[in-house]
Short mmCIF file of C-alpha atoms in Angstrom, two decimals:
data_model
loop_
_atom_site.label_atom_id
_atom_site.label_comp_id
_atom_site.label_asym_id
_atom_site.label_seq_id
_atom_site.Cartn_x
_atom_site.Cartn_y
_atom_site.Cartn_z
CA ASP A 226 -159.41 -155.00 -80.25
CA GLN A 227 -159.82 -156.57 -83.68
CA GLN A 228 -157.84 -159.80 -83.88
CA VAL A 229 -158.52 -160.22 -87.60
CA LYS A 230 -158.20 -157.12 -89.73
CA GLN A 231 -159.21 -156.47 -93.29
CA ASN A 232 -158.04 -152.93 -93.83
CA SER A 233 -159.52 -152.44 -97.30
CA PRO A 234 -163.30 -152.02 -97.12
CA SER A 235 -163.59 -152.23 -100.89
CA LEU A 236 -161.67 -153.21 -104.02
CA SER A 237 -162.47 -152.75 -107.71
CA VAL A 238 -160.82 -154.89 -110.37
CA GLN A 239 -161.26 -155.26 -114.12
CA GLU A 240 -162.62 -158.56 -115.38
CA GLY A 241 -159.80 -160.94 -116.26
CA ARG A 242 -157.28 -159.29 -113.96
CA ILE A 243 -156.05 -160.52 -110.59
CA SER A 244 -157.90 -159.65 -107.38
CA ILE A 245 -155.82 -159.63 -104.20
CA LEU A 246 -157.61 -159.41 -100.87
CA ASN A 247 -155.53 -158.97 -97.75
CA CYS A 248 -155.99 -159.96 -94.14
CA ASP A 249 -153.84 -159.43 -91.04
CA TYR A 250 -154.17 -161.07 -87.67
CA THR A 251 -152.73 -160.34 -84.25
CA ASN A 252 -153.35 -163.57 -82.30
CA SER A 253 -150.37 -165.88 -82.73
CA MET A 254 -152.48 -168.80 -81.47
CA PHE A 255 -154.55 -168.83 -84.65
CA ASP A 256 -153.71 -171.97 -86.60
CA TYR A 257 -156.40 -172.23 -89.24
CA PHE A 258 -157.60 -169.59 -91.63
CA LEU A 259 -160.62 -169.44 -93.89
CA TRP A 260 -162.11 -167.19 -96.52
CA TYR A 261 -165.86 -166.82 -96.84
CA LYS A 262 -167.75 -165.14 -99.66
CA LYS A 263 -171.05 -163.36 -99.11
CA TYR A 264 -173.63 -162.18 -101.61
CA PRO A 265 -176.33 -159.69 -100.54
CA ALA A 266 -179.22 -161.24 -98.57
CA GLU A 267 -177.38 -164.56 -98.31
CA GLY A 268 -175.26 -166.11 -95.61
CA PRO A 269 -171.48 -166.40 -96.00
CA THR A 270 -170.31 -169.43 -97.97
CA PHE A 271 -166.99 -171.17 -97.46
CA LEU A 272 -164.47 -170.52 -100.21
CA ILE A 273 -161.03 -171.79 -99.26
CA SER A 274 -158.94 -172.46 -96.15
CA ILE A 275 -155.34 -172.96 -95.08
CA SER A 276 -153.69 -174.57 -92.10
CA SER A 277 -150.80 -172.84 -90.38
CA ILE A 278 -148.49 -175.69 -91.40
CA LYS A 279 -148.81 -174.59 -95.02
CA ASP A 280 -147.99 -171.36 -96.80
CA LYS A 281 -150.17 -171.83 -99.87
CA ASN A 282 -153.39 -173.54 -100.82
CA GLU A 283 -154.87 -173.46 -104.30
CA ASP A 284 -158.35 -174.32 -105.56
CA GLY A 285 -159.05 -173.47 -109.16
CA ARG A 286 -158.97 -169.72 -109.61
CA PHE A 287 -158.54 -169.14 -105.87
CA THR A 288 -155.24 -169.26 -103.99
CA VAL A 289 -154.62 -168.36 -100.37
CA PHE A 290 -151.15 -167.44 -99.19
CA LEU A 291 -150.11 -167.42 -95.53
CA ASN A 292 -147.11 -165.56 -94.13
CA LYS A 293 -146.95 -166.57 -90.48
CA SER A 294 -144.00 -164.38 -89.58
CA ALA A 295 -145.89 -161.33 -90.81
CA LYS A 296 -149.25 -162.62 -89.52
CA HIS A 297 -150.66 -161.94 -92.94
CA LEU A 298 -152.71 -163.86 -95.44
CA SER A 299 -154.03 -163.00 -98.85
CA LEU A 300 -156.58 -164.36 -101.26
CA HIS A 301 -155.76 -164.23 -104.97
CA ILE A 302 -158.46 -164.64 -107.59
CA VAL A 303 -157.19 -165.17 -111.13
CA PRO A 304 -158.79 -164.39 -113.48
CA SER A 305 -161.46 -162.29 -111.79
CA GLN A 306 -165.02 -162.66 -113.08
CA PRO A 307 -168.08 -160.44 -112.59
CA GLY A 308 -169.69 -163.26 -110.57
CA ASP A 309 -166.89 -162.90 -108.03
CA SER A 310 -168.35 -159.54 -106.96
CA ALA A 311 -169.24 -160.06 -103.30
CA VAL A 312 -168.04 -159.33 -99.79
CA TYR A 313 -165.11 -161.51 -98.75
CA PHE A 314 -164.53 -162.30 -95.08
CA CYS A 315 -161.29 -163.56 -93.65
CA ALA A 316 -161.70 -165.77 -90.57
CA ALA A 317 -159.35 -167.49 -88.16
CA SER A 318 -159.59 -170.16 -85.50
CA SER A 319 -157.39 -171.71 -82.85
CA ALA A 320 -157.15 -175.21 -81.42
CA TYR A 321 -156.04 -173.74 -78.12
CA SER A 322 -158.92 -171.51 -77.08
CA GLY A 323 -160.56 -174.06 -74.82
CA ALA A 324 -164.30 -174.25 -75.14
CA GLY A 325 -164.10 -171.88 -78.08
CA SER A 326 -161.71 -174.03 -80.06
CA TYR A 327 -164.06 -174.01 -83.02
CA GLN A 328 -164.83 -170.34 -82.74
CA LEU A 329 -164.22 -168.38 -85.90
CA THR A 330 -163.03 -164.79 -85.54
CA PHE A 331 -164.01 -162.80 -88.60
CA GLY A 332 -162.64 -159.64 -90.14
CA LYS A 333 -164.96 -156.85 -91.23
CA GLY A 334 -164.92 -157.93 -94.85
CA THR A 335 -163.78 -156.47 -98.18
CA LYS A 336 -166.32 -155.71 -100.87
CA LEU A 337 -164.95 -156.81 -104.24
CA SER A 338 -166.38 -155.36 -107.42
CA VAL A 339 -165.29 -156.95 -110.69
CA ILE A 340 -165.97 -154.59 -113.56
CA PRO A 341 -166.86 -156.16 -116.93
CA GLU B 195 -179.15 -181.35 -99.95
CA ALA B 196 -181.04 -178.60 -98.15
CA GLY B 197 -178.94 -175.91 -96.55
CA VAL B 198 -179.37 -174.19 -93.21
CA VAL B 199 -182.89 -172.81 -92.94
CA GLN B 200 -183.72 -169.71 -90.95
CA SER B 201 -186.98 -167.93 -90.32
CA PRO B 202 -188.19 -165.32 -90.45
CA ARG B 203 -185.95 -163.63 -93.01
CA TYR B 204 -186.95 -160.17 -91.85
CA LYS B 205 -188.49 -158.90 -88.61
CA ILE B 206 -189.45 -155.40 -87.55
CA ILE B 207 -190.47 -154.80 -83.95
CA GLU B 208 -190.71 -151.96 -81.50
CA LYS B 209 -188.23 -151.71 -78.66
CA LYS B 210 -189.07 -153.63 -75.49
CA GLN B 211 -190.95 -156.27 -77.51
CA PRO B 212 -189.81 -159.90 -77.53
CA VAL B 213 -188.59 -161.60 -80.71
CA ALA B 214 -187.56 -165.13 -81.63
CA PHE B 215 -185.54 -166.57 -84.49
CA TRP B 216 -185.61 -170.17 -85.65
CA CYS B 217 -182.88 -172.24 -87.28
CA ASN B 218 -182.88 -175.71 -88.79
CA PRO B 219 -179.33 -176.93 -89.49
CA ILE B 220 -178.17 -179.22 -92.25
CA SER B 221 -179.32 -182.76 -91.56
CA GLY B 222 -176.78 -184.69 -89.53
CA HIS B 223 -174.78 -181.65 -88.43
CA ASN B 224 -174.11 -181.97 -84.73
CA THR B 225 -172.79 -178.45 -84.11
CA LEU B 226 -174.92 -175.34 -84.40
CA TYR B 227 -173.84 -171.71 -84.07
CA TRP B 228 -175.66 -168.41 -83.68
CA TYR B 229 -173.82 -165.33 -84.90
CA LEU B 230 -174.61 -161.63 -84.75
CA GLN B 231 -173.58 -159.46 -87.69
CA ASN B 232 -173.76 -155.70 -87.31
CA LEU B 233 -173.68 -153.47 -90.36
CA GLY B 234 -170.18 -153.25 -91.80
CA GLN B 235 -168.82 -155.89 -89.46
CA GLY B 236 -168.03 -159.56 -89.66
CA PRO B 237 -170.14 -162.18 -87.88
CA GLU B 238 -169.54 -162.52 -84.14
CA LEU B 239 -170.30 -165.75 -82.30
CA LEU B 240 -173.10 -165.63 -79.73
CA ILE B 241 -173.44 -169.29 -78.83
CA ARG B 242 -172.30 -172.72 -80.01
CA TYR B 243 -174.11 -176.00 -79.43
CA GLU B 244 -172.71 -179.49 -79.67
CA ASN B 245 -175.86 -181.56 -80.04
CA GLU B 246 -178.17 -180.16 -77.34
CA GLU B 247 -175.41 -178.81 -75.10
CA ALA B 248 -174.39 -175.15 -75.18
CA VAL B 249 -170.60 -175.51 -75.02
CA ASP B 250 -169.72 -171.86 -75.60
CA ASP B 251 -172.14 -169.08 -74.65
CA SER B 252 -169.56 -166.64 -73.31
CA GLN B 253 -170.56 -163.95 -75.84
CA LEU B 254 -174.33 -164.26 -75.29
CA PRO B 255 -175.82 -161.29 -73.35
CA LYS B 256 -177.71 -163.44 -70.90
CA ASP B 257 -179.76 -160.65 -69.39
CA ARG B 258 -181.92 -160.43 -72.50
CA PHE B 259 -180.83 -163.20 -74.87
CA SER B 260 -181.61 -166.88 -74.54
CA ALA B 261 -181.25 -169.87 -76.82
CA GLU B 262 -182.26 -173.48 -76.85
CA ARG B 263 -181.67 -176.61 -78.90
CA LEU B 264 -183.84 -179.06 -77.05
CA LYS B 265 -183.57 -182.16 -79.25
CA GLY B 266 -180.17 -181.41 -80.69
CA VAL B 267 -181.58 -180.47 -84.08
CA ASP B 268 -183.28 -177.12 -84.62
CA SER B 269 -182.68 -174.13 -82.40
CA THR B 270 -184.39 -170.94 -81.28
CA LEU B 271 -182.73 -167.67 -80.29
CA LYS B 272 -184.83 -165.23 -78.29
CA ILE B 273 -184.42 -161.60 -77.28
CA GLN B 274 -186.61 -160.20 -74.51
CA PRO B 275 -186.88 -157.28 -74.35
CA ALA B 276 -185.36 -156.02 -77.59
CA GLU B 277 -183.36 -152.79 -77.60
CA LEU B 278 -182.57 -150.41 -80.44
CA GLY B 279 -178.97 -151.65 -80.52
CA ASP B 280 -180.12 -155.19 -81.27
CA SER B 281 -180.87 -154.23 -84.87
CA ALA B 282 -178.60 -156.52 -86.88
CA VAL B 283 -178.53 -159.72 -88.92
CA TYR B 284 -178.68 -162.92 -86.88
CA LEU B 285 -176.95 -165.79 -88.64
CA CYS B 286 -177.21 -169.47 -87.89
CA ALA B 287 -174.55 -171.93 -89.02
CA SER B 288 -173.96 -175.63 -88.65
CA SER B 289 -171.06 -178.01 -89.06
CA LEU B 290 -170.26 -181.68 -88.79
CA ASP B 291 -167.46 -181.90 -86.27
CA ALA B 292 -166.04 -185.40 -86.30
CA GLY B 293 -162.91 -184.58 -84.31
CA ASP B 294 -160.82 -183.67 -87.34
CA ARG B 295 -159.45 -180.19 -86.64
CA ALA B 296 -158.11 -179.90 -90.16
CA TYR B 297 -161.57 -179.25 -91.53
CA ASN B 298 -163.97 -176.96 -89.80
CA GLU B 299 -166.34 -175.74 -92.49
CA GLN B 300 -169.36 -173.96 -91.14
CA PHE B 301 -172.39 -173.68 -93.40
CA PHE B 302 -174.40 -170.50 -92.89
CA GLY B 303 -178.07 -169.81 -93.32
CA PRO B 304 -179.34 -166.61 -95.01
CA GLY B 305 -179.86 -164.86 -91.69
CA THR B 306 -182.70 -162.93 -90.09
CA ARG B 307 -182.51 -159.18 -90.43
CA LEU B 308 -183.93 -157.60 -87.27
CA THR B 309 -184.96 -153.96 -87.12
CA VAL B 310 -185.88 -152.55 -83.73
CA LEU B 311 -187.79 -149.24 -83.86
#
């Protein structure tokens, strides 16, 4: 059973517009959430994170929103640029999973295409 | 600063053959991870090392997979014998875990793409 779900396999957005990538989770023990970005033939790179004690974290063009009651988070990219075209992975971790307390559980990813 | 280094980048073998992947983490990073990424899926943790100790290997198929990090620096992941279903990308990541749970950034290498024929 997928504990982290990214239900949109792909998303296309015009350059300059907002990109919104969504992520849902089922494990209420998750307390830290991260977004990773992946280009072809490269490993994922960390983009932005949020702790469960916050509902928003902003870093330049990237903002992550967390709705704990809905077990939902989203990544907003404004304005979107062609260089943002990549696969975006949502990941979650828990401080309470014992030996796996630093284990990241990833979603399947959303491929973002920003059209010039 | 050099990132996580993995080799080889690509490997093609026939089923039942052995294969090994090598990872050198970022200098000073005490924690090392091996992940498996199947096509269209997110990375899944196989094993996590803190220094030379494997602290979480619950997801490692121990009948055919093995890993080591003898000196607490670089690491090797081995499959023997390989099966068709092992075709995937094997990612290595490292992090500096200083006890601060608020920051848990893992730095990933480019991965090794394994094809088993």
